[in-house]
């Protein structure tokens, strides 16, 4: 009997052991707006000495639908020379029953760059696992030992929309004797908080029960909403080079001496390049000539080699091969300027559509891009060196409105990049529209874009001609095009302006009424988004300031006249301003429209006011004009 009872007990224990992380155990509030739920996460960072750090990670995530597949794929980023061990993956079904397990040998080793990499020491182990049945749960654990101690990651609940979290722990153990700094950045909207506990040399940070942030209307990015904790050692190792980051001054001096000086080497060929340009004029004119020369002979290819992927290629390599990444191209451009006797500075920046700045009071190795700045008497010239299309002295929306680490021989200056105001980000539109009695319109448009709107329209240079028509129809979807053609596209690299013409015919623009017809005032506009006046958990963000100006000249068919036009309208609010003016002639109507939208983060209580502003603009754009046939 005892034997039978023992077998029964073991069977029950085994049964319960296999019931790991059933989906039914997820609290309902964590399923709201979630595609994936982080069930459990344990991160341990053990700093053993200046050149020895160990990361141990365990994560359990439940994938609720196909939108979260990419997030759940197990992956380990590493550098050549890192030691990875104890890799284990277990997949469970909805009830928590084990489906399959994997080990390190099942992973694929790839370059750790989504754009593809020509040369790289940055690698990624990735498990090519997918499931067609939802929901399921992935348990993933590994250990990684690294000699580089400068890249201690931030601790943030999650980086993506539609992710919720049950519990996440970050345990940091400092055995090195080196001062470890940490800083807690609270959620500016009190959306979540971090708990901190200490025990000797151990410190543990914990997040619990954080609901998903829906990728909804004007919701700020999770990085702007959530708390985070940052860490940095005062002394560090990077590929055998030791340095100090106790202050930005210390870090800048190390960066300059260890990473930049060894590759700041000119050659006779580079000297000859500068001589061949026959430079003259002002400093700005010289810089422009050199920059446009560099653009025309180079192209961007990601190269993650040289001291942890942070040291640039030698300028003569870029000069001979005609390619490089942001570091290599920026260093080459800097060397060309040096040969011309023009001082410039290598700048580290966070390139992201949602601006991220460095903390002036917390020195830490970070940033994902480099650019160049050239000081002049008239102000700083900013150079983005990775694009063959971008204009001189123009930074895109991914690099404006944030600060940079400007590297000097004696340290780092923290400097602000140009702001991206509505006046900078302009569209000018002039449309000549012929109204036809069959309800169609034929027209010609002249379009001009500057600032961030210039950046968005650069995409037309990169797409095949055969795809442009469909893209145009999508971009100007307020018209029912029968045909549309872009002509005379011009990227003015001197003024950072894109100009083009649009020839089109659109159907069903007017609606018959009596012996005439009515049509809306504005044919092409951006304000057609539908905003729901819903209850919000978070503030809302207008991410881009811009200003659009339009002039539409309507020509009426023969024997028709304008019978009724709307009143002129002016709208002013904290979210922006708008006006529309109508000028009536015998067979012509001129409509002038201006909208200015402000950038900012606004309290959730003001969302109804924002919707009201948008609706008033939309209603004004759709104001109806009555045209009648002469008796």
Coordinates of C-alpha atoms in Angstrom, one line a residue:
X1 CA 0.0 0.0 0.0
X2 CA 2.8 2.4 0.9
X3 CA 4.4 1.8 -2.5
X4 CA 1.1 2.6 -4.3
X5 CA 0.6 5.7 -2.2
X6 CA 4.2 6.9 -3.0
X7 CA 3.6 6.3 -6.7
X8 CA 0.3 8.2 -6.5
X9 CA 2.0 11.1 -4.6
X10 CA 4.8 11.3 -7.2
X11 CA 2.2 11.3 -10.0
X12 CA 0.3 14.2 -8.4
X13 CA 3.6 16.1 -7.8
X14 CA 4.5 15.5 -11.5
X15 CA 1.1 16.7 -12.6
X16 CA 1.3 19.9 -10.7
X17 CA 4.9 20.4 -11.8
X18 CA 3.9 20.4 -15.4
X19 CA 1.1 23.0 -14.8
X20 CA 3.5 25.9 -15.3
X21 CA 2.1 29.4 -16.0
X22 CA -1.5 28.6 -17.1
X23 CA -3.0 31.5 -19.0
X24 CA -6.0 31.4 -16.6
X25 CA -3.8 32.6 -13.8
X26 CA -3.1 36.0 -15.5
X27 CA -5.1 38.8 -13.8
X28 CA -7.8 40.2 -16.0
X29 CA -6.5 43.7 -15.7
X30 CA -3.2 42.6 -17.2
X31 CA -4.9 41.2 -20.3
X32 CA -6.5 44.5 -21.1
X33 CA -4.8 46.0 -24.3
X34 CA -2.1 43.4 -24.0
X35 CA -0.7 41.2 -26.8
X36 CA 2.0 39.8 -24.5
X37 CA 2.2 39.4 -20.7
X38 CA 5.6 39.3 -18.9
X39 CA 4.7 36.7 -16.2
X40 CA 8.0 36.6 -14.5
X41 CA 11.4 38.2 -15.0
X42 CA 14.6 37.8 -13.0
X43 CA 17.7 39.7 -14.0
X44 CA 20.9 39.4 -12.0
X45 CA 24.0 41.5 -12.8
X46 CA 27.1 40.5 -10.9
X47 CA 30.1 42.8 -11.2
X48 CA 33.1 40.8 -10.2
X49 CA 35.9 43.2 -11.2
X50 CA 36.6 46.0 -13.7
X51 CA 36.8 43.5 -16.6
X52 CA 34.4 40.8 -15.4
X53 CA 30.6 41.0 -15.3
X54 CA 28.0 38.2 -15.4
X55 CA 24.4 38.6 -16.5
X56 CA 21.8 35.9 -15.5
X57 CA 18.4 36.2 -17.0
X58 CA 15.1 34.4 -16.6
X59 CA 12.0 35.5 -18.4
X60 CA 8.6 34.0 -18.8
X61 CA 6.2 35.6 -21.3
X62 CA 2.8 34.6 -22.5
X63 CA 1.9 35.4 -26.1
X64 CA -1.8 36.2 -26.4
X65 CA -2.0 36.7 -30.2
X66 CA 0.1 36.9 -33.4
X67 CA 1.0 40.6 -32.9
X68 CA 3.4 39.6 -30.1
X69 CA 5.3 36.8 -31.9
X70 CA 8.4 38.9 -32.6
X71 CA 8.6 40.1 -29.0
X72 CA 8.6 36.6 -27.6
X73 CA 11.3 35.1 -29.9
X74 CA 14.2 34.2 -27.6
X75 CA 17.4 36.1 -28.5
X76 CA 20.7 36.9 -26.9
X77 CA 22.8 39.9 -28.0
X78 CA 26.5 39.5 -27.5
X79 CA 30.0 40.5 -28.6
X80 CA 32.6 38.2 -29.9
X81 CA 34.5 36.8 -26.9
X82 CA 31.5 36.7 -24.6
X83 CA 30.8 33.4 -22.9
X84 CA 27.2 32.2 -23.1
X85 CA 26.0 29.2 -21.1
X86 CA 23.0 27.6 -19.5
X87 CA 20.7 28.5 -22.4
X88 CA 17.3 26.9 -21.9
X89 CA 13.9 27.5 -23.5
X90 CA 10.6 25.7 -22.6
X91 CA 7.4 26.3 -24.5
X92 CA 4.0 25.7 -22.7
X93 CA 0.5 25.6 -24.0
X94 CA -2.5 27.6 -22.8
X95 CA -3.0 25.3 -19.7
X96 CA 0.7 25.4 -18.8
X97 CA 1.6 22.0 -20.2
X98 CA 5.1 21.7 -21.6
X99 CA 5.1 21.5 -25.4
X100 CA 8.8 21.5 -26.3
X101 CA 12.2 22.5 -25.0
X102 CA 15.3 23.9 -26.7
X103 CA 19.0 24.4 -25.9
X104 CA 21.8 26.6 -27.2
X105 CA 22.4 24.3 -30.1
X106 CA 19.0 25.1 -31.5
X107 CA 19.8 28.8 -31.8
X108 CA 21.0 30.6 -35.0
X109 CA 23.9 33.0 -34.9
X110 CA 23.4 36.2 -36.9
X111 CA 24.7 39.8 -37.1
X112 CA 23.0 42.0 -34.5
X113 CA 21.7 44.7 -36.9
X114 CA 18.3 44.7 -38.5
X115 CA 19.6 46.6 -41.6
X116 CA 22.1 43.9 -42.4
X117 CA 25.8 44.2 -41.5
X118 CA 28.9 44.2 -43.7
X119 CA 31.4 43.8 -40.8
X120 CA 30.4 43.2 -37.2
X121 CA 31.6 41.9 -33.9
X122 CA 28.1 42.5 -32.5
X123 CA 26.2 39.2 -32.8
X124 CA 22.9 37.7 -31.8
X125 CA 21.8 34.2 -31.0
X126 CA 18.2 33.8 -32.0
X127 CA 15.7 30.9 -31.8
X128 CA 13.6 30.6 -35.0
X129 CA 10.5 29.5 -33.1
X130 CA 6.9 30.4 -34.0
X131 CA 3.6 28.9 -33.1
X132 CA 0.3 29.0 -35.0
X133 CA -1.7 28.3 -31.8
X134 CA -2.4 31.0 -29.3
X135 CA -2.0 31.7 -26.4
X136 CA 1.3 30.0 -25.4
X137 CA 4.1 30.7 -22.9
X138 CA 7.9 30.9 -23.4
X139 CA 10.3 30.4 -20.5
X140 CA 13.8 31.5 -21.4
X141 CA 17.0 31.6 -19.3
X142 CA 20.7 32.0 -20.0
X143 CA 23.9 33.3 -18.5
X144 CA 26.4 35.6 -20.2
X145 CA 29.9 36.5 -19.0
X146 CA 31.5 39.7 -20.5
X147 CA 34.7 41.6 -20.0
X148 CA 33.1 44.9 -21.0
X149 CA 31.6 46.6 -17.9
X150 CA 30.6 50.0 -19.4
X151 CA 27.2 48.8 -20.8
X152 CA 25.1 48.0 -17.7
X153 CA 21.5 48.1 -19.0
X154 CA 18.7 50.3 -17.7
X155 CA 15.9 48.6 -15.8
X156 CA 12.6 49.5 -17.4
X157 CA 9.3 47.4 -17.2
X158 CA 9.0 47.2 -21.0
X159 CA 9.8 49.2 -24.1
X160 CA 6.9 48.3 -26.4
X161 CA 3.2 49.1 -26.5
X162 CA 0.6 46.4 -25.7
X163 CA 2.9 44.6 -23.2
X164 CA 1.9 44.1 -19.5
X165 CA 3.9 42.8 -16.6
X166 CA 3.2 40.7 -13.6
X167 CA 6.6 40.8 -11.9
X168 CA 10.1 41.8 -12.8
X169 CA 13.2 41.9 -10.6
X170 CA 16.6 43.3 -11.2
X171 CA 19.2 42.2 -8.7
X172 CA 22.7 43.9 -8.9
X173 CA 25.6 42.6 -7.0
X174 CA 28.8 44.7 -6.9
X175 CA 31.9 42.7 -5.8
X176 CA 34.4 44.9 -7.8
X177 CA 35.1 47.5 -5.1
X178 CA 34.4 50.2 -7.8
X179 CA 31.8 52.8 -7.0
X180 CA 28.5 51.9 -8.7
X181 CA 26.1 54.8 -9.2
X182 CA 22.4 54.3 -9.7
X183 CA 19.5 56.7 -10.4
X184 CA 15.8 56.1 -10.3
X185 CA 13.7 58.1 -12.8
X186 CA 10.1 58.0 -11.6
X187 CA 7.2 57.8 -14.0
X188 CA 6.2 61.5 -14.8
X189 CA 2.6 60.4 -15.0
X190 CA 2.6 58.1 -11.9
X191 CA 1.8 55.2 -14.2
X192 CA 4.0 52.7 -12.3
X193 CA 6.7 52.7 -9.6
X194 CA 9.8 50.7 -8.7
X195 CA 10.4 49.2 -5.3
X196 CA 14.0 49.1 -4.0
X197 CA 15.5 46.9 -1.3
X198 CA 19.1 46.4 -0.1
X199 CA 21.0 43.6 1.5
X200 CA 24.7 44.1 1.9
X201 CA 26.3 44.4 -1.5
X202 CA 23.1 43.4 -3.2
X203 CA 20.4 45.8 -4.3
X204 CA 17.1 44.6 -5.8
X205 CA 14.6 46.6 -7.9
X206 CA 11.1 45.3 -8.5
X207 CA 8.1 46.2 -10.7
X208 CA 4.8 44.5 -10.2
X209 CA 1.4 44.5 -11.9
X210 CA 1.8 47.1 -14.6
X211 CA -0.9 47.3 -17.2
X212 CA -0.2 47.5 -21.0
X213 CA 0.1 50.8 -22.6
X214 CA -2.2 50.7 -25.7
X215 CA -0.7 51.9 -28.9
X216 CA -3.7 54.2 -29.2
X217 CA -4.4 57.8 -30.3
X218 CA -1.5 60.1 -29.5
X219 CA -0.3 57.9 -26.6
X220 CA 3.3 58.8 -25.6
X221 CA 6.0 56.1 -26.1
X222 CA 6.4 53.7 -23.1
X223 CA 9.8 55.2 -22.5
X224 CA 8.2 58.5 -21.7
X225 CA 5.5 57.0 -19.5
X226 CA 7.3 54.4 -17.4
X227 CA 9.9 54.6 -14.7
X228 CA 13.4 53.3 -15.2
X229 CA 16.6 52.8 -13.2
X230 CA 20.0 53.6 -14.6
X231 CA 23.4 52.2 -13.5
X232 CA 27.0 53.2 -14.2
X233 CA 30.4 52.2 -12.8
X234 CA 32.8 55.0 -12.1
X235 CA 35.6 52.9 -13.7
X236 CA 35.1 50.5 -16.6
X237 CA 36.6 48.3 -19.2
X238 CA 35.9 48.3 -22.9
X239 CA 37.7 45.8 -25.0
X240 CA 40.8 46.0 -22.9
X241 CA 40.8 49.8 -22.6
X242 CA 40.0 51.0 -19.1
X243 CA 38.5 54.4 -18.3
X244 CA 36.6 56.6 -16.0
X245 CA 33.0 57.8 -16.3
X246 CA 32.8 59.4 -12.8
X247 CA 32.1 62.7 -14.7
X248 CA 31.4 63.7 -18.3
X249 CA 34.8 65.4 -18.3
X250 CA 36.6 62.1 -17.4
X251 CA 34.5 60.2 -20.0
X252 CA 35.1 62.7 -22.8
X253 CA 38.8 62.8 -22.3
X254 CA 39.0 59.0 -22.3
X255 CA 36.7 58.8 -25.4
X256 CA 38.8 61.3 -27.3
X257 CA 42.2 59.7 -26.4
X258 CA 41.2 56.0 -26.6
X259 CA 38.7 55.9 -29.4
X260 CA 39.2 59.0 -31.7
X261 CA 42.9 59.9 -31.6
X262 CA 44.0 56.4 -32.9
X263 CA 41.8 56.8 -36.0
X264 CA 42.2 60.5 -36.6
X265 CA 44.9 59.9 -39.2
X266 CA 45.0 61.7 -42.5
X267 CA 46.8 60.5 -45.7
X268 CA 48.3 62.1 -48.8
X269 CA 45.2 60.9 -50.7
X270 CA 42.9 62.8 -48.3
X271 CA 45.1 65.9 -48.5
X272 CA 44.9 65.6 -52.3
X273 CA 41.1 65.3 -52.2
X274 CA 40.8 68.6 -50.3
X275 CA 43.3 70.3 -52.6
X276 CA 41.3 69.2 -55.6
X277 CA 38.1 71.0 -54.3
X278 CA 39.8 74.4 -54.7
X279 CA 37.9 75.7 -51.7
X280 CA 37.0 79.4 -51.4
X281 CA 34.5 81.7 -49.7
X282 CA 33.1 81.6 -46.2
X283 CA 33.5 78.8 -43.7
X284 CA 29.9 77.7 -44.4
X285 CA 30.6 77.6 -48.2
X286 CA 33.7 75.5 -47.7
X287 CA 32.0 73.1 -45.3
X288 CA 29.1 72.7 -47.8
X289 CA 31.5 71.9 -50.7
X290 CA 33.3 69.3 -48.6
X291 CA 30.0 67.8 -47.3
X292 CA 28.4 67.5 -50.7
X293 CA 31.6 66.0 -52.1
X294 CA 31.7 63.4 -49.2
X295 CA 28.0 62.6 -49.8
X296 CA 28.5 62.0 -53.5
X297 CA 31.4 59.5 -53.0
X298 CA 30.2 57.5 -50.0
X299 CA 27.3 55.3 -48.9
X300 CA 26.1 54.0 -45.6
X301 CA 26.9 50.4 -44.5
X302 CA 26.7 49.3 -40.9
X303 CA 30.2 48.3 -39.5
X304 CA 30.3 47.2 -35.9
X305 CA 34.0 46.7 -35.5
X306 CA 36.6 48.4 -33.3
X307 CA 36.5 48.5 -29.6
X308 CA 33.0 47.2 -29.0
X309 CA 31.7 48.7 -32.2
X310 CA 32.3 52.2 -30.8
X311 CA 35.6 53.1 -32.6
X312 CA 35.3 54.5 -36.1
X313 CA 36.9 53.1 -39.2
X314 CA 40.1 54.8 -40.3
X315 CA 39.4 57.6 -42.7
X316 CA 41.6 56.2 -45.4
X317 CA 39.5 53.0 -45.4
X318 CA 36.3 55.0 -46.0
X319 CA 38.2 57.1 -48.6
X320 CA 39.3 54.0 -50.5
X321 CA 36.2 51.8 -50.1
X322 CA 33.6 54.5 -50.4
X323 CA 31.4 53.2 -47.5
X324 CA 31.1 53.3 -43.7
X325 CA 28.7 53.5 -40.9
X326 CA 27.8 56.7 -38.9
X327 CA 31.0 56.5 -37.0
X328 CA 33.3 55.9 -40.0
X329 CA 31.6 58.5 -42.3
X330 CA 31.5 61.1 -39.5
X331 CA 35.2 60.5 -38.8
X332 CA 36.1 60.7 -42.5
X333 CA 34.1 64.0 -42.8
X334 CA 35.9 65.4 -39.7
X335 CA 39.3 64.4 -41.2
X336 CA 38.4 66.2 -44.5
X337 CA 37.5 69.3 -42.5
X338 CA 40.7 69.1 -40.5
X339 CA 42.7 69.1 -43.7
X340 CA 40.8 72.2 -44.8
X341 CA 41.7 73.9 -41.5
X342 CA 38.1 73.8 -40.2
X343 CA 37.5 72.7 -36.6
X344 CA 34.6 70.3 -36.1
X345 CA 33.4 68.0 -33.2
X346 CA 32.3 64.4 -33.1
X347 CA 28.9 64.2 -31.4
X348 CA 27.2 61.2 -29.8
X349 CA 23.4 61.3 -29.9
X350 CA 20.3 59.2 -29.3
X351 CA 18.6 58.9 -32.7
X352 CA 14.9 58.1 -32.2
X353 CA 11.5 59.4 -33.4
X354 CA 10.7 60.1 -29.7
X355 CA 13.5 62.3 -28.5
X356 CA 15.8 61.0 -25.8
X357 CA 18.4 63.2 -24.1
X358 CA 21.5 62.5 -22.0
X359 CA 21.2 63.2 -18.2
X360 CA 23.7 66.0 -17.5
X361 CA 23.9 64.9 -13.9
X362 CA 24.4 61.1 -14.5
X363 CA 27.3 60.2 -16.8
X364 CA 26.7 56.9 -18.5
X365 CA 27.8 55.2 -21.7
X366 CA 24.8 55.4 -24.1
X367 CA 23.7 56.8 -27.5
X368 CA 23.1 55.0 -30.8
X369 CA 24.3 57.4 -33.5
X370 CA 27.0 60.0 -34.2
X371 CA 26.8 63.3 -36.1
X372 CA 29.2 66.2 -36.6
X373 CA 29.0 69.9 -35.6
X374 CA 31.0 72.7 -37.0
X375 CA 31.1 76.0 -34.9
X376 CA 31.1 79.2 -36.9
X377 CA 30.6 82.9 -36.1
X378 CA 27.1 82.6 -37.5
X379 CA 26.2 79.5 -35.4
X380 CA 26.7 75.8 -35.4
X381 CA 26.5 73.8 -38.6
X382 CA 25.1 70.3 -38.0
X383 CA 26.0 67.4 -40.4
X384 CA 24.2 64.1 -40.8
X385 CA 26.8 62.0 -42.6
X386 CA 25.0 58.8 -43.4
X387 CA 22.5 60.0 -46.1
X388 CA 23.3 60.7 -49.7
X389 CA 20.0 62.5 -50.1
X390 CA 19.7 64.8 -47.0
X391 CA 20.4 68.5 -47.3
X392 CA 23.4 70.4 -46.0
X393 CA 23.1 71.6 -42.3
X394 CA 19.9 69.7 -41.8
X395 CA 19.1 67.3 -39.0
X396 CA 16.1 65.0 -39.3
X397 CA 13.2 64.7 -36.9
X398 CA 15.1 61.7 -35.4
X399 CA 17.9 64.0 -34.1
X400 CA 16.3 67.4 -33.4
X401 CA 15.0 68.6 -30.0
X402 CA 17.6 66.7 -27.8
X403 CA 21.1 67.0 -26.6
X404 CA 24.4 65.5 -27.8
X405 CA 27.7 64.6 -26.2
X406 CA 30.2 66.8 -28.0
X407 CA 33.6 65.1 -27.6
X408 CA 36.6 67.4 -27.0
X409 CA 40.2 66.7 -26.0
X410 CA 39.6 67.8 -22.4
X411 CA 36.1 66.3 -21.9
X412 CA 32.5 66.5 -23.1
X413 CA 30.2 69.4 -23.7
X414 CA 26.5 68.7 -23.6
X415 CA 24.9 70.7 -26.4
X416 CA 21.3 71.0 -27.7
X417 CA 20.5 70.2 -31.3
X418 CA 18.2 72.6 -33.2
X419 CA 14.5 72.7 -32.2
X420 CA 11.9 71.5 -34.6
X421 CA 9.2 74.2 -34.5
X422 CA 6.1 74.6 -36.5
X423 CA 7.7 77.4 -38.5
X424 CA 10.5 75.0 -39.4
X425 CA 8.3 72.1 -40.5
X426 CA 6.3 73.7 -43.3
X427 CA 4.2 72.6 -46.2
X428 CA 3.2 75.0 -48.9
X429 CA 0.5 73.9 -51.4
X430 CA -0.9 75.6 -54.4
X431 CA -3.7 73.9 -56.3
X432 CA -5.2 74.9 -59.6
X433 CA -8.5 73.0 -59.8
X434 CA -10.9 72.8 -62.7
X435 CA -14.4 71.9 -61.6
X436 CA -16.2 69.7 -64.2
X437 CA -19.9 69.2 -64.6
X438 CA -19.6 65.4 -64.4
X439 CA -18.6 65.8 -60.7
X440 CA -14.9 65.2 -61.4
X441 CA -12.0 67.6 -61.0
X442 CA -8.8 68.0 -62.9
X443 CA -5.9 69.8 -61.4
X444 CA -2.3 70.7 -61.0
X445 CA -0.6 71.1 -57.7
X446 CA 2.7 72.7 -56.6
X447 CA 4.0 71.3 -53.3
X448 CA 6.9 72.5 -51.1
X449 CA 8.2 70.9 -47.9
X450 CA 10.7 71.9 -45.3
X451 CA 11.9 70.6 -41.9
X452 CA 10.5 67.3 -40.7
X453 CA 8.1 67.4 -43.7
X454 CA 11.1 67.5 -45.9
X455 CA 12.3 64.3 -44.2
X456 CA 9.1 62.5 -44.7
X457 CA 9.1 63.3 -48.4
X458 CA 12.6 62.2 -49.0
X459 CA 11.1 58.7 -49.2
X460 CA 10.0 59.4 -52.8
X461 CA 13.7 59.4 -53.8
X462 CA 14.0 55.8 -52.5
X463 CA 11.0 54.1 -54.1
X464 CA 10.7 52.8 -57.7
X465 CA 8.7 54.9 -60.1
X466 CA 6.1 52.1 -60.5
X467 CA 5.2 52.3 -56.8
X468 CA 4.8 56.0 -56.6
X469 CA 1.3 56.2 -57.9
X470 CA -0.1 53.9 -55.2
X471 CA 1.9 55.8 -52.5
X472 CA 0.5 59.1 -53.8
X473 CA -3.0 57.8 -53.7
X474 CA -2.5 56.7 -50.1
X475 CA -0.8 59.9 -49.0
X476 CA -3.6 62.1 -50.5
X477 CA -6.5 59.7 -49.8
X478 CA -8.9 62.6 -49.4
X479 CA -9.3 62.5 -53.2
X480 CA -10.8 59.6 -55.3
X481 CA -8.1 59.7 -57.9
X482 CA -8.7 58.4 -61.4
X483 CA -5.1 59.2 -62.1
X484 CA -2.2 61.0 -60.4
X485 CA 1.3 61.8 -61.5
X486 CA 4.3 63.4 -59.7
X487 CA 6.5 65.6 -61.9
X488 CA 9.5 67.9 -61.5
X489 CA 10.6 66.4 -58.2
X490 CA 13.5 68.5 -56.8
X491 CA 15.5 67.9 -53.6
X492 CA 17.2 71.2 -52.9
X493 CA 20.1 70.3 -50.7
X494 CA 21.1 73.9 -50.2
X495 CA 17.9 75.0 -48.6
X496 CA 16.5 71.6 -47.3
X497 CA 13.4 72.0 -49.4
X498 CA 11.6 69.4 -51.5
X499 CA 9.4 70.7 -54.4
X500 CA 7.3 68.8 -56.9
X501 CA 4.3 69.1 -59.1
X502 CA 1.2 66.9 -59.1
X503 CA -1.1 66.4 -62.0
X504 CA -4.3 64.6 -61.2
X505 CA -7.9 63.8 -62.0
X506 CA -10.3 62.9 -59.2
X507 CA -13.9 61.5 -59.4
X508 CA -17.0 62.2 -57.3
X509 CA -15.7 65.4 -55.9
X510 CA -19.0 67.3 -56.1
X511 CA -22.6 66.4 -55.3
X512 CA -25.6 67.4 -57.5
X513 CA -28.2 69.7 -55.9
X514 CA -31.0 71.4 -57.7
X515 CA -29.6 73.0 -60.9
X516 CA -26.0 73.0 -59.5
X517 CA -23.8 71.1 -57.1
X518 CA -21.8 71.5 -53.9
X519 CA -18.2 70.6 -53.1
X520 CA -15.9 70.8 -50.1
X521 CA -13.6 73.7 -49.6
X522 CA -10.3 71.8 -49.3
X523 CA -9.4 68.9 -51.7
X524 CA -6.2 67.7 -49.9
X525 CA -5.6 67.9 -46.2
X526 CA -4.1 65.9 -43.3
X527 CA -6.7 66.5 -40.7
X528 CA -8.9 63.5 -41.6
X529 CA -7.9 61.3 -38.6
X530 CA -10.8 60.1 -36.5
X531 CA -10.4 60.8 -32.8
X532 CA -12.6 59.2 -30.2
X533 CA -13.6 61.2 -27.2
X534 CA -12.7 58.3 -24.9
X535 CA -11.7 58.0 -21.3
X536 CA -7.9 58.0 -21.1
X537 CA -5.5 56.6 -18.6
X538 CA -2.6 58.7 -19.8
X539 CA -1.8 62.1 -21.2
X540 CA -1.7 62.6 -25.0
X541 CA 1.2 63.8 -27.1
X542 CA 1.3 65.8 -30.2
X543 CA 4.7 64.7 -31.4
X544 CA 5.3 67.0 -34.4
X545 CA 4.9 70.8 -34.6
X546 CA 4.1 71.8 -38.2
X547 CA 2.5 74.6 -40.3
X548 CA 0.7 74.0 -43.5
X549 CA -0.4 76.7 -45.9
X550 CA -2.7 76.2 -48.9
X551 CA -4.0 78.2 -51.7
X552 CA -6.7 76.6 -54.0
X553 CA -7.8 78.3 -57.1
X554 CA -11.1 76.8 -58.4
X555 CA -12.2 77.4 -62.0
X556 CA -15.9 76.9 -62.7
X557 CA -17.4 75.3 -65.8
X558 CA -18.9 77.5 -68.4
X559 CA -22.3 78.9 -67.5
X560 CA -21.9 78.3 -63.8
X561 CA -21.6 80.8 -61.0
X562 CA -20.8 80.7 -57.3
X563 CA -24.0 81.1 -55.4
X564 CA -23.0 80.5 -51.8
X565 CA -19.7 80.4 -49.9
X566 CA -18.9 79.7 -46.2
X567 CA -17.9 82.4 -43.8
X568 CA -14.2 83.0 -43.1
X569 CA -13.1 81.1 -39.9
X570 CA -10.3 81.7 -37.3
X571 CA -9.6 79.2 -34.6
X572 CA -7.0 79.7 -31.8
X573 CA -6.2 77.2 -29.1
X574 CA -3.3 75.9 -27.0
X575 CA -3.0 73.0 -29.5
X576 CA -2.6 75.2 -32.5
X577 CA -4.3 77.7 -34.8
X578 CA -6.3 77.6 -38.0
X579 CA -7.8 80.1 -40.5
X580 CA -9.6 79.8 -43.8
X581 CA -10.5 82.6 -46.1
X582 CA -12.8 82.6 -49.2
X583 CA -12.5 85.1 -52.1
X584 CA -15.3 84.9 -54.7
X585 CA -15.1 86.0 -58.3
X586 CA -17.4 85.5 -61.3
X587 CA -16.0 82.1 -62.4
X588 CA -13.3 81.7 -59.9
X589 CA -13.0 80.9 -56.2
X590 CA -9.8 81.3 -54.2
X591 CA -9.5 79.5 -50.8
X592 CA -6.6 80.2 -48.5
X593 CA -6.0 78.0 -45.6
X594 CA -3.4 77.8 -42.8
X595 CA -3.1 75.4 -40.0
X596 CA -0.4 75.4 -37.3
X597 CA -0.1 72.5 -34.9
X598 CA 1.9 72.8 -31.7
X599 CA 4.1 70.1 -30.2
X600 CA 3.6 69.0 -26.6
X601 CA 2.4 66.6 -24.0
X602 CA -1.0 67.5 -22.6
X603 CA -3.0 66.3 -19.5
X604 CA -5.6 63.6 -20.2
X605 CA -8.3 65.9 -19.0
X606 CA -7.7 68.2 -22.0
X607 CA -8.3 65.4 -24.6
X608 CA -11.9 66.5 -25.2
X609 CA -10.7 70.1 -25.9
X610 CA -8.1 68.7 -28.3
X611 CA -10.8 66.6 -30.1
X612 CA -13.0 69.7 -30.3
X613 CA -10.1 71.6 -32.0
X614 CA -9.6 68.8 -34.5
X615 CA -13.3 68.5 -35.3
X616 CA -13.6 72.3 -35.8
X617 CA -10.7 72.2 -38.3
X618 CA -12.1 69.1 -40.1
X619 CA -15.6 70.7 -40.3
X620 CA -14.1 73.9 -41.7
X621 CA -12.1 72.0 -44.3
X622 CA -15.3 70.3 -45.3
X623 CA -17.3 73.5 -45.6
X624 CA -19.5 73.3 -48.6
X625 CA -19.5 75.7 -51.6
X626 CA -22.7 75.9 -53.7
X627 CA -22.3 76.4 -57.5
X628 CA -25.3 76.9 -59.7
X629 CA -26.0 77.0 -63.5
X630 CA -26.9 80.3 -64.9
X631 CA -30.5 80.7 -66.0

